[in-house]
mmCIF file of C-alpha atoms in Angstrom:
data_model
loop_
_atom_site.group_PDB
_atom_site.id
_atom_site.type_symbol
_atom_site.label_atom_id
_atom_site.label_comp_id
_atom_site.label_asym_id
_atom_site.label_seq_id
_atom_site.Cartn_x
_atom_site.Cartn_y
_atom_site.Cartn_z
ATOM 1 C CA UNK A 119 25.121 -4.165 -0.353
ATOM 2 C CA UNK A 120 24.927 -0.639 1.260
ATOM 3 C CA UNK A 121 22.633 2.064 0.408
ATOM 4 C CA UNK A 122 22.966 5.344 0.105
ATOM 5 C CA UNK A 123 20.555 7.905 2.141
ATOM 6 C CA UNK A 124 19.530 9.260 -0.810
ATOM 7 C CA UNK A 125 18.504 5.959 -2.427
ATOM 8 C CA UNK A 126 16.844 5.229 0.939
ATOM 9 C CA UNK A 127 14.771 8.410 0.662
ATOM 10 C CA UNK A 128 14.196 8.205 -2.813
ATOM 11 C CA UNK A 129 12.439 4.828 -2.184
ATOM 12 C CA UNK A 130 11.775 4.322 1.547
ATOM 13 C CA UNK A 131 12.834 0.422 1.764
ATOM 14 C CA UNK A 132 15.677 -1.500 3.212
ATOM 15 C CA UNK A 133 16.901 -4.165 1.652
ATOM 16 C CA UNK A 134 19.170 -7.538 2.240
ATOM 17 C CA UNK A 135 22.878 -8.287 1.372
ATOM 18 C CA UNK A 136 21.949 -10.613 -1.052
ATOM 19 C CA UNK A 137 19.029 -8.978 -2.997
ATOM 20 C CA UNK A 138 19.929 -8.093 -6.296
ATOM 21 C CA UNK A 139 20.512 -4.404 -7.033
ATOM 22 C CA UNK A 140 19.046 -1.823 -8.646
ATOM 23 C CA UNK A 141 20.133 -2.022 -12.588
ATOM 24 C CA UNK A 142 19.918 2.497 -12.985
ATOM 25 C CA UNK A 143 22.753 3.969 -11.166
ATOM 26 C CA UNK A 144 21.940 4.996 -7.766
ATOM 27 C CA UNK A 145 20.565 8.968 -7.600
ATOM 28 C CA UNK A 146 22.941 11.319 -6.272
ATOM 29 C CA UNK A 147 22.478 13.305 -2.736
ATOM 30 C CA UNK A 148 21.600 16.734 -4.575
ATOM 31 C CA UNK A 149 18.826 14.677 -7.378
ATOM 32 C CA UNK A 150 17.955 12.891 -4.159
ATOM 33 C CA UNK A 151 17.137 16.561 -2.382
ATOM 34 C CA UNK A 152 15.521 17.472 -5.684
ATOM 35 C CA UNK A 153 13.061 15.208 -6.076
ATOM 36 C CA UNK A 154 11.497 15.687 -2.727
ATOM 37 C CA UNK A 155 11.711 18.819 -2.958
ATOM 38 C CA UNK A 156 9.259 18.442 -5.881
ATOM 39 C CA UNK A 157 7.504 16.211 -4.488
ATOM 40 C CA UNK A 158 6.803 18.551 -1.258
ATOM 41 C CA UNK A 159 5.982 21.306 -3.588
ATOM 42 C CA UNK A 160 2.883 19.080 -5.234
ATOM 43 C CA UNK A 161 -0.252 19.989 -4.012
ATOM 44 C CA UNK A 162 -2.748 17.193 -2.874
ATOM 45 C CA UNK A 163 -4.682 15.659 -5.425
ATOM 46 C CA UNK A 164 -8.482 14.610 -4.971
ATOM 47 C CA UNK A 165 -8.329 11.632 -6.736
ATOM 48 C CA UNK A 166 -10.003 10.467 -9.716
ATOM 49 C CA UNK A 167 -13.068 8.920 -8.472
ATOM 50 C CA UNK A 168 -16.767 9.578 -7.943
ATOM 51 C CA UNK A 169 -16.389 11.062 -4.331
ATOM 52 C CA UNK A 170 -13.486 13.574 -4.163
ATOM 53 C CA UNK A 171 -10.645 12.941 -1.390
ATOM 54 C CA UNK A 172 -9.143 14.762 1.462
ATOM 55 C CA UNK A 173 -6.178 14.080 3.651
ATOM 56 C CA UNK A 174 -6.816 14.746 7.271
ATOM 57 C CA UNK A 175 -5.931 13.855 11.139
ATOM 58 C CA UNK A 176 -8.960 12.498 12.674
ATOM 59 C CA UNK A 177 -8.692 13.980 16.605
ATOM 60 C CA UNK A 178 -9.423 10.858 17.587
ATOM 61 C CA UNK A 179 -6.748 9.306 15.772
ATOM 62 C CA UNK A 180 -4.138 11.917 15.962
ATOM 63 C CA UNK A 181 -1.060 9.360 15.223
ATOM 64 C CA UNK A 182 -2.356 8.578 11.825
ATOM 65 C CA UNK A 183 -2.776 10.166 8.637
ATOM 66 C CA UNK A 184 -6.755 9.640 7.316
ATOM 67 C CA UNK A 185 -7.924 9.874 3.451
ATOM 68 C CA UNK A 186 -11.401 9.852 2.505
ATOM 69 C CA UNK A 187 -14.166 11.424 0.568
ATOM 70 C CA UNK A 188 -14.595 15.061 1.393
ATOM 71 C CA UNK A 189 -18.233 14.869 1.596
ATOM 72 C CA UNK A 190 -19.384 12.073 2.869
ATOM 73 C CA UNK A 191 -23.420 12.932 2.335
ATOM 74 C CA UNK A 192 -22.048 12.210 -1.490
ATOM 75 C CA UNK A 193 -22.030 8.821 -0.812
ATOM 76 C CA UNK A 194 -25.691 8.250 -0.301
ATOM 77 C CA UNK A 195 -26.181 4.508 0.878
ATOM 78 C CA UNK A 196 -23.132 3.547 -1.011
ATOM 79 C CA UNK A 197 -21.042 2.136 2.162
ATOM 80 C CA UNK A 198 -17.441 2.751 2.771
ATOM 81 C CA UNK A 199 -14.683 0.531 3.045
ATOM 82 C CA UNK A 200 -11.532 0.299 4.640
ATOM 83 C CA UNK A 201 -8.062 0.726 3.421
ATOM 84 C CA UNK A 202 -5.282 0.372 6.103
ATOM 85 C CA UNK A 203 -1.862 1.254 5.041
ATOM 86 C CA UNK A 204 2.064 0.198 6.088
ATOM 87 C CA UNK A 205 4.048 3.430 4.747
ATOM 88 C CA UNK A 206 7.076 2.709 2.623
ATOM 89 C CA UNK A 207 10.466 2.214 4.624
ATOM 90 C CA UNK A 208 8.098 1.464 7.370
ATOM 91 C CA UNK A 209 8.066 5.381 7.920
ATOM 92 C CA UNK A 210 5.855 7.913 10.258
ATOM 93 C CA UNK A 211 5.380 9.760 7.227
ATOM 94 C CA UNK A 212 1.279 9.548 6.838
ATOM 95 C CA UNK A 213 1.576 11.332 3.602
ATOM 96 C CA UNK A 214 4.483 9.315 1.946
ATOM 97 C CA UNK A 215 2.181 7.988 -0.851
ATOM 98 C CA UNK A 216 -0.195 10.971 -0.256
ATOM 99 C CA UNK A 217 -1.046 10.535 -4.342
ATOM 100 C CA UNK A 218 -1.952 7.023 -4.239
ATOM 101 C CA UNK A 219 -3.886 6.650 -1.002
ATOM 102 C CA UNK A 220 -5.813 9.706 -1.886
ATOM 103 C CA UNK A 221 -6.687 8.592 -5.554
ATOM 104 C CA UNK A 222 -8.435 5.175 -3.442
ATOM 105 C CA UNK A 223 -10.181 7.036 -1.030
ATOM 106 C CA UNK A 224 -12.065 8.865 -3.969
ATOM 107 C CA UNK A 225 -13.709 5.724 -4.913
ATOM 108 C CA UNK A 226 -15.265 5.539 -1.756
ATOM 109 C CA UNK A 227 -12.777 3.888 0.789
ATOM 110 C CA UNK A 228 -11.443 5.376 4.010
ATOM 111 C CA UNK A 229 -7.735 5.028 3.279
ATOM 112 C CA UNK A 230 -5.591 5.456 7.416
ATOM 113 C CA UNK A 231 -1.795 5.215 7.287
ATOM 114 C CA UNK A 232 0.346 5.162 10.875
ATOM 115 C CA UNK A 233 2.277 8.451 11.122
ATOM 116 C CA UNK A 234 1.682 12.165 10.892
ATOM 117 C CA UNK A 235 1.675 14.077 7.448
ATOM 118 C CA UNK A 236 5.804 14.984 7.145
ATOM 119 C CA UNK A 237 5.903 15.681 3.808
ATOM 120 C CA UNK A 238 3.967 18.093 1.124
ATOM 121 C CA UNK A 239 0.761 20.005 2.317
ATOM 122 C CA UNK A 240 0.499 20.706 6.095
ATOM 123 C CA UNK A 241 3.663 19.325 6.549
ATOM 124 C CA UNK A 242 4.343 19.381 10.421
ATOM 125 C CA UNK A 243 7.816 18.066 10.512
ATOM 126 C CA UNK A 244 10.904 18.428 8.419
ATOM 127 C CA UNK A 245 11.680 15.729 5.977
ATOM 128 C CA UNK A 246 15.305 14.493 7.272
ATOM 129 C CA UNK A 247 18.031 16.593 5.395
ATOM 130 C CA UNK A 248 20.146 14.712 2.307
ATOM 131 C CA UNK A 249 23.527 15.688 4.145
ATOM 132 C CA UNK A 250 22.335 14.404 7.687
ATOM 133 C CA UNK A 251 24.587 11.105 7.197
ATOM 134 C CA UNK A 252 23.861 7.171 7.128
ATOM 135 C CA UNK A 253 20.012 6.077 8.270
ATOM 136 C CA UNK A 254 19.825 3.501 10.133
ATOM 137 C CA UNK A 255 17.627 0.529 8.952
ATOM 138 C CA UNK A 256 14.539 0.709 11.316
ATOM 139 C CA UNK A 257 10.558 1.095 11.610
ATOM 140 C CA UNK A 258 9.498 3.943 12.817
ATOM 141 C CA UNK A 259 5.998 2.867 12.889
ATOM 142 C CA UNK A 260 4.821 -1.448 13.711
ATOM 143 C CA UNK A 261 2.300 -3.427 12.129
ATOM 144 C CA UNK A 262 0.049 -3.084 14.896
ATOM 145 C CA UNK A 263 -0.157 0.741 14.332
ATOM 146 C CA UNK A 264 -1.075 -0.113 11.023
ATOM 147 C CA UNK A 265 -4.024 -2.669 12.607
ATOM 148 C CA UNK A 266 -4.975 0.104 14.886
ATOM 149 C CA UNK A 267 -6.621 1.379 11.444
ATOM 150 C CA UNK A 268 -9.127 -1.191 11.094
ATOM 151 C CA UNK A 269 -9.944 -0.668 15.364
ATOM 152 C CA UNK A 270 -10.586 2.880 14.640
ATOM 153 C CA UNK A 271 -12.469 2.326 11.903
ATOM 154 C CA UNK A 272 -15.083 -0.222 12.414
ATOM 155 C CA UNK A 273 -15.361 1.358 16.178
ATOM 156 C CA UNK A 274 -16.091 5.304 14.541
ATOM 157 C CA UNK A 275 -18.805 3.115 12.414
ATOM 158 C CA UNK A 276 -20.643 2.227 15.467
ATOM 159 C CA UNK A 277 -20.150 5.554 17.464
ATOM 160 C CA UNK A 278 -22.601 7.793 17.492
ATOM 161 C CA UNK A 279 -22.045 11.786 16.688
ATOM 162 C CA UNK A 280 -18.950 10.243 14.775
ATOM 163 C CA UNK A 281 -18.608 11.098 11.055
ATOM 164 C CA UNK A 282 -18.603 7.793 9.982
ATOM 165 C CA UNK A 283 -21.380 6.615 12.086
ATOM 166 C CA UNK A 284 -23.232 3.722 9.543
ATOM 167 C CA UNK A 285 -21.289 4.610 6.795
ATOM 168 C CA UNK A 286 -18.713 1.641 7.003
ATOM 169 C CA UNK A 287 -19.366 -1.919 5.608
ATOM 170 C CA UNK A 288 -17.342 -3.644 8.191
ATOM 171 C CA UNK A 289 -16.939 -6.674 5.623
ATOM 172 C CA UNK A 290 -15.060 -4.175 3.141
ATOM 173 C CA UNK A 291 -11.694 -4.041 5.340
ATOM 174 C CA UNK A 292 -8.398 -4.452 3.343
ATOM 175 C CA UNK A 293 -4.391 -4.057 4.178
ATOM 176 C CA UNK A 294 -1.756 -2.138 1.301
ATOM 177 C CA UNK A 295 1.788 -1.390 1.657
ATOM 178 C CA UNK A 296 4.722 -0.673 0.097
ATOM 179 C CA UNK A 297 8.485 -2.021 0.589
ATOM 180 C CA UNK A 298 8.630 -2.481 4.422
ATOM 181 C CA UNK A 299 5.337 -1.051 4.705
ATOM 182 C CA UNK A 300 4.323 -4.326 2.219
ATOM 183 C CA UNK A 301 5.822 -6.353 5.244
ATOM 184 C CA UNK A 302 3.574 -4.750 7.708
ATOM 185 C CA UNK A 303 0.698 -5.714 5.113
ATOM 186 C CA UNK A 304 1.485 -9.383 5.783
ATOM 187 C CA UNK A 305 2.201 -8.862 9.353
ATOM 188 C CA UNK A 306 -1.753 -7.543 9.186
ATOM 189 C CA UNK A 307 -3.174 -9.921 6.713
ATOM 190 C CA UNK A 308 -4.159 -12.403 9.075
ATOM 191 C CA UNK A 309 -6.278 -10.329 10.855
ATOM 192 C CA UNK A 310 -10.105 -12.257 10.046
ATOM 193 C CA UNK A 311 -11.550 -8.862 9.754
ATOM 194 C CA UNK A 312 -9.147 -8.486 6.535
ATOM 195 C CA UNK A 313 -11.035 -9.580 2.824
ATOM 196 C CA UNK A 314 -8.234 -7.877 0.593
ATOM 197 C CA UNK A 315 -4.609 -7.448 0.464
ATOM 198 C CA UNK A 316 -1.863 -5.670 -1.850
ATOM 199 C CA UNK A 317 1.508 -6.094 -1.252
ATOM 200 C CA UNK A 318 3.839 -3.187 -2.924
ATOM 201 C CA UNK A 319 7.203 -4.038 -4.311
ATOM 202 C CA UNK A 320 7.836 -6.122 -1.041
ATOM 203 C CA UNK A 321 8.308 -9.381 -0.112
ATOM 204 C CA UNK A 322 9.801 -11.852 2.822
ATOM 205 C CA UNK A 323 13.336 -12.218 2.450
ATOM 206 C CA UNK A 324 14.451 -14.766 0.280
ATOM 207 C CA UNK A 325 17.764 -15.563 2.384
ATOM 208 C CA UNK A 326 15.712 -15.472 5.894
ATOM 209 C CA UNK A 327 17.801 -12.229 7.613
ATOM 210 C CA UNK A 328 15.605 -9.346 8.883
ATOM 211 C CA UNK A 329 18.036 -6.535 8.272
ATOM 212 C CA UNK A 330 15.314 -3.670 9.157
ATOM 213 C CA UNK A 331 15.401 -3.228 13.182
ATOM 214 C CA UNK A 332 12.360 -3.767 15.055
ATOM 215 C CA UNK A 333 11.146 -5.448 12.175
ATOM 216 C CA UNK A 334 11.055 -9.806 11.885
ATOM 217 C CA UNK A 335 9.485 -11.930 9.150
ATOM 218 C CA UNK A 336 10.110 -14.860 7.494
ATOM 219 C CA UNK A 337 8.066 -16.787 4.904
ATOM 220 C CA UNK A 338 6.153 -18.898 7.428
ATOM 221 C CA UNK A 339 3.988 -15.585 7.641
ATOM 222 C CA UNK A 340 2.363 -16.114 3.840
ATOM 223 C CA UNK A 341 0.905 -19.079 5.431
ATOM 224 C CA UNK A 342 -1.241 -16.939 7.746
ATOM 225 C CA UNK A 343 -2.950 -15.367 4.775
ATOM 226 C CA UNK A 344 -6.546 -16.220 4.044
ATOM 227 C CA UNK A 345 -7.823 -14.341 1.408
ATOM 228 C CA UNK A 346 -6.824 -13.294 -1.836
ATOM 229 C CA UNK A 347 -3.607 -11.336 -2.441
ATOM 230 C CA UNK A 348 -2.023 -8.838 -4.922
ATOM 231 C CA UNK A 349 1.842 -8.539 -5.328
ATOM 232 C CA UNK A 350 2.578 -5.080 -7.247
ATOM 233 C CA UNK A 351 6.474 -5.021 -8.413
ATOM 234 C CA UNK A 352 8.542 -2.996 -10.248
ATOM 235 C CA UNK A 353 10.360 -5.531 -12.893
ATOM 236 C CA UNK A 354 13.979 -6.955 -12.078
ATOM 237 C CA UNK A 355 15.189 -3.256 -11.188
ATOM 238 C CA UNK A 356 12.683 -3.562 -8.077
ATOM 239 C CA UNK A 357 15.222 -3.975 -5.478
ATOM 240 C CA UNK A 358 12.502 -6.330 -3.900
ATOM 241 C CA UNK A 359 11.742 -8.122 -7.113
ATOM 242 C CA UNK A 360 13.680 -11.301 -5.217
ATOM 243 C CA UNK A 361 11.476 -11.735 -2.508
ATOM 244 C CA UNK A 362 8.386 -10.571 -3.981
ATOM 245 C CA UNK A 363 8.440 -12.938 -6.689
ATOM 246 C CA UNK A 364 9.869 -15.978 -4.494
ATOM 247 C CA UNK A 365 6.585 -15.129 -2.262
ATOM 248 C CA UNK A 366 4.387 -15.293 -5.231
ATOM 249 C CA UNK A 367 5.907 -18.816 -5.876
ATOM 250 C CA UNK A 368 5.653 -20.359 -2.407
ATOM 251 C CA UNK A 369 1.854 -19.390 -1.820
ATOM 252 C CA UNK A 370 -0.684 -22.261 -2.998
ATOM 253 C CA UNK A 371 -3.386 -22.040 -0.465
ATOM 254 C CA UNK A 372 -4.941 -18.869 -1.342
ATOM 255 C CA UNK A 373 -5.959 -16.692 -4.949
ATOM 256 C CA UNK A 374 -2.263 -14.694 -5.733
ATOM 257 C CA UNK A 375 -1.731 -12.758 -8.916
ATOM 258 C CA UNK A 376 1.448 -10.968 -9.213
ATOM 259 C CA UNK A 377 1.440 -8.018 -11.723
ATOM 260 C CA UNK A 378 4.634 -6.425 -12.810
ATOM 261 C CA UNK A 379 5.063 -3.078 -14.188
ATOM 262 C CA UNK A 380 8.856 -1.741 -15.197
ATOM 263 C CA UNK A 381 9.075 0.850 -13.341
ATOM 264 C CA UNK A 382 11.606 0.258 -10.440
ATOM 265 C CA UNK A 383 11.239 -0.212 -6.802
ATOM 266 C CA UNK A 384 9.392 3.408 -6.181
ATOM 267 C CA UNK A 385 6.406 2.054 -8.081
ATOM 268 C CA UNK A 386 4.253 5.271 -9.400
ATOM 269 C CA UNK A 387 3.235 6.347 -6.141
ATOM 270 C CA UNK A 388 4.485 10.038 -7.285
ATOM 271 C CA UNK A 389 2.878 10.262 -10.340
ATOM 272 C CA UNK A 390 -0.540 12.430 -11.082
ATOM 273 C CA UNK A 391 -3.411 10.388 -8.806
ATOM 274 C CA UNK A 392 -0.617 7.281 -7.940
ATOM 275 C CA UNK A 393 -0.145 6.786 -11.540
ATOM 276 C CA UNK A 394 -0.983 3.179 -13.165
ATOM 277 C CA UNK A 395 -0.493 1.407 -9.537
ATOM 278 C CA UNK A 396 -3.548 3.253 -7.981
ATOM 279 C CA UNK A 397 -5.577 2.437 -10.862
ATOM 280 C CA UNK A 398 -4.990 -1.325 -10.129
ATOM 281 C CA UNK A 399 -5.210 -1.130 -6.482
ATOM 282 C CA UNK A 400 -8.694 0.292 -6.983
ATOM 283 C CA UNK A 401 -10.051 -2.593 -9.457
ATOM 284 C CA UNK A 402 -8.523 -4.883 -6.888
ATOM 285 C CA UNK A 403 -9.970 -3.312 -4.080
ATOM 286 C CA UNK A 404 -13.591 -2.946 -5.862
ATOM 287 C CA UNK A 405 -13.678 -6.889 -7.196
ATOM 288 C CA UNK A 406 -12.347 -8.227 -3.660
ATOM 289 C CA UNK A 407 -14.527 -6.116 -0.841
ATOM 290 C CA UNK A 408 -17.127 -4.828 -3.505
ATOM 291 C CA UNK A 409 -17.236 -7.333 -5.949
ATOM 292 C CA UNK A 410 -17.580 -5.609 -9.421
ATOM 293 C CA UNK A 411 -17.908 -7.209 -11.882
ATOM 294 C CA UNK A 412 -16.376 -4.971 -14.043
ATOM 295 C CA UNK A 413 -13.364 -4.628 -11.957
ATOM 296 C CA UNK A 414 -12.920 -8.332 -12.290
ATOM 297 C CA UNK A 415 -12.300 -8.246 -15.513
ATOM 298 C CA UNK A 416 -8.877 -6.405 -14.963
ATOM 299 C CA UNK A 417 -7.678 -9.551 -13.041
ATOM 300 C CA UNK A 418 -9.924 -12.666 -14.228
ATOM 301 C CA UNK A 419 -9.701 -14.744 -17.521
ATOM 302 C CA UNK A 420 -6.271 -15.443 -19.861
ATOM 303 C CA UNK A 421 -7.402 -12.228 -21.491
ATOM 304 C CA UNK A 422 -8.291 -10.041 -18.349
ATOM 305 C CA UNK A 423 -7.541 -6.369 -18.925
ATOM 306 C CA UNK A 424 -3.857 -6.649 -17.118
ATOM 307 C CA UNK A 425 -3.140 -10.010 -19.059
ATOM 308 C CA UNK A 426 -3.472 -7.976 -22.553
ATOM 309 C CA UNK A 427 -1.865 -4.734 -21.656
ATOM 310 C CA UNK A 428 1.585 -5.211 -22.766
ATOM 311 C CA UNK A 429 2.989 -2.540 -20.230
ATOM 312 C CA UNK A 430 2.378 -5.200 -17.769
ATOM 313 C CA UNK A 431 3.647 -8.684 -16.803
ATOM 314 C CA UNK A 432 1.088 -11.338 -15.172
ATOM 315 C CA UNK A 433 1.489 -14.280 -13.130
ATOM 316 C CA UNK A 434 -1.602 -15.623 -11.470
ATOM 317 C CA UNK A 435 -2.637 -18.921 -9.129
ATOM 318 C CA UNK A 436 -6.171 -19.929 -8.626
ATOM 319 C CA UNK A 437 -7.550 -16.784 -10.367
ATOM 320 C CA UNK A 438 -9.170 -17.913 -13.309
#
């Protein structure tokens, strides 16, 4: 099926021939135009949490986009941990899910995506025009940019003079990502210094093409996974609702819960804080590198917290 630009912008994804289509009629060019231009007009949120976020570039990290707790003498000996992102559509837009990745890093996480910030606040590029003709269907950013996160990371932990000098647990690493970013996730999920992974309205594809240049997967990759995993999808509008789903079935070997919210392959990430999505990834993130106990309780038991909220749809392996 072919995609519009404007669907492609809307959602930043690519999708296969065969994977079932969105049900809502695709968003026109100028709605398309619209809605980022709304979105760029949003000012950055601090998030939610205990320790209020900022989005920066690190100088020593200048090709990614860094989240985290603007004062970091807040934490006290509460450590950090590690949040490495793949950016929807596999994008170099740092600030894609600016919302989201912010409303994490307030509960105490250093959240890096590849990229530089090309959209909202301190924008330093312009977002590719509506009218600029077909995209091609290729990363701009690779896995191993994403991986160059947890490098960065766990190395400014042991530098000294850096700002993050013995703040970082180096057990409390994780990998997110949404769409082709969610691809990158499982390109990075073998990585042993990974504990936690979410997967955002993603998924290997189910009829084993790789239709996104520069980007190859198939489903012998779930078998590289080692720790527990979260699948977020956006019911059967979720262009990747195929795949994710078919992912969630094939994987035995590890923990998966797969919880499904109706909202359509662009997930919440633009919504106040990342919307009901953030609020998930952070009780996933806090029972799997933290482990809260009352976090768990949003995931564990036939009537955990997700289980009993009827917004939501739950299917979960070796959980309870």
């Amino acid at each position: 099926m072919r995609y519009t630009l404007a669907l492609l912008a809307l959602v930043g994804t690519a999708a296969s021939a065969q994977q079932t289509p969105q049900t809502s009629p695709a968003p026109s060019a100028a709605d398309a135009a619209a809605a980022r231009a709304a979105a760029n007009a949003a000012p950055d949120t601090p998030g939610t949490g205990a320790f209020p976020a900022i989005k920066e570039v690190d100088p020593t990290l200048a090709d990614h986009v860094v989240y985290r707790p603007a004062k970091l003498d807040a934490l006290g000996a509460r450590k950090l941990g590690v949040l490495v992102w793949g950016n929807g559509g596999c994008g170099a837009d740092g600030a894609s899910a600016r919302f989201h990745l912010a409303e994490i890093a307030s509960h105490g996480y250093v959240v890096i995506a590849p990229g530089k910030v090309m959209s909202g606040p301190g924008a330093s590029a312009v977002p590719r025009p509506a009218n600029a003709g077909p995209r091609r269907l290729a990363v701009e950013t690779t896995s191993d940019q994403v991986r160059a996160g947890i490098s960065w990371a766990l190395a400014e932990n042991g530098r000294k003079g850096s700002r993050y000098y013995q703040r970082i647990d180096p057990k409390m690493v994780a990998v997110a990502g949404h769409s082709c970013g969610g691809l990158q996730a499982l390109q990075v999920a073998g990585d042993p210094r990974v504990g936690a992974v979410i997967v955002h309205n993603s998924g290997v594809f189910t009829d084993g093409s790789n239709p996104i240049a520069g980007l190859t997967v198939d489903k012998s990759l779930l078998k590289t996974l080692h720790t527990p995993v979260l699948y977020v999808l956006g019911g059967p509008g979720d262009v990747a609702y195929p795949n994710g789903t078919d992912d969630v079935r094939r994987i035995e070997h590890v923990p998966v819960m797969l919880a499904d919210l109706n909202v359509g392959h662009g997930g919440t990430f633009q919504q106040a804080n990342g919307g009901p999505v953030a609020q998930v990834a952070v009780q996933w993130l806090n029972w799997q590198l933290r482990g809260d106990a009352a976090a768990e309780r949003s995931f564990k038991g036939k009537d955990c917290r997700l289980c009993t909220d009827t917004q939501w749809t739950v299917t979960k392996k070796r959980i309870d």
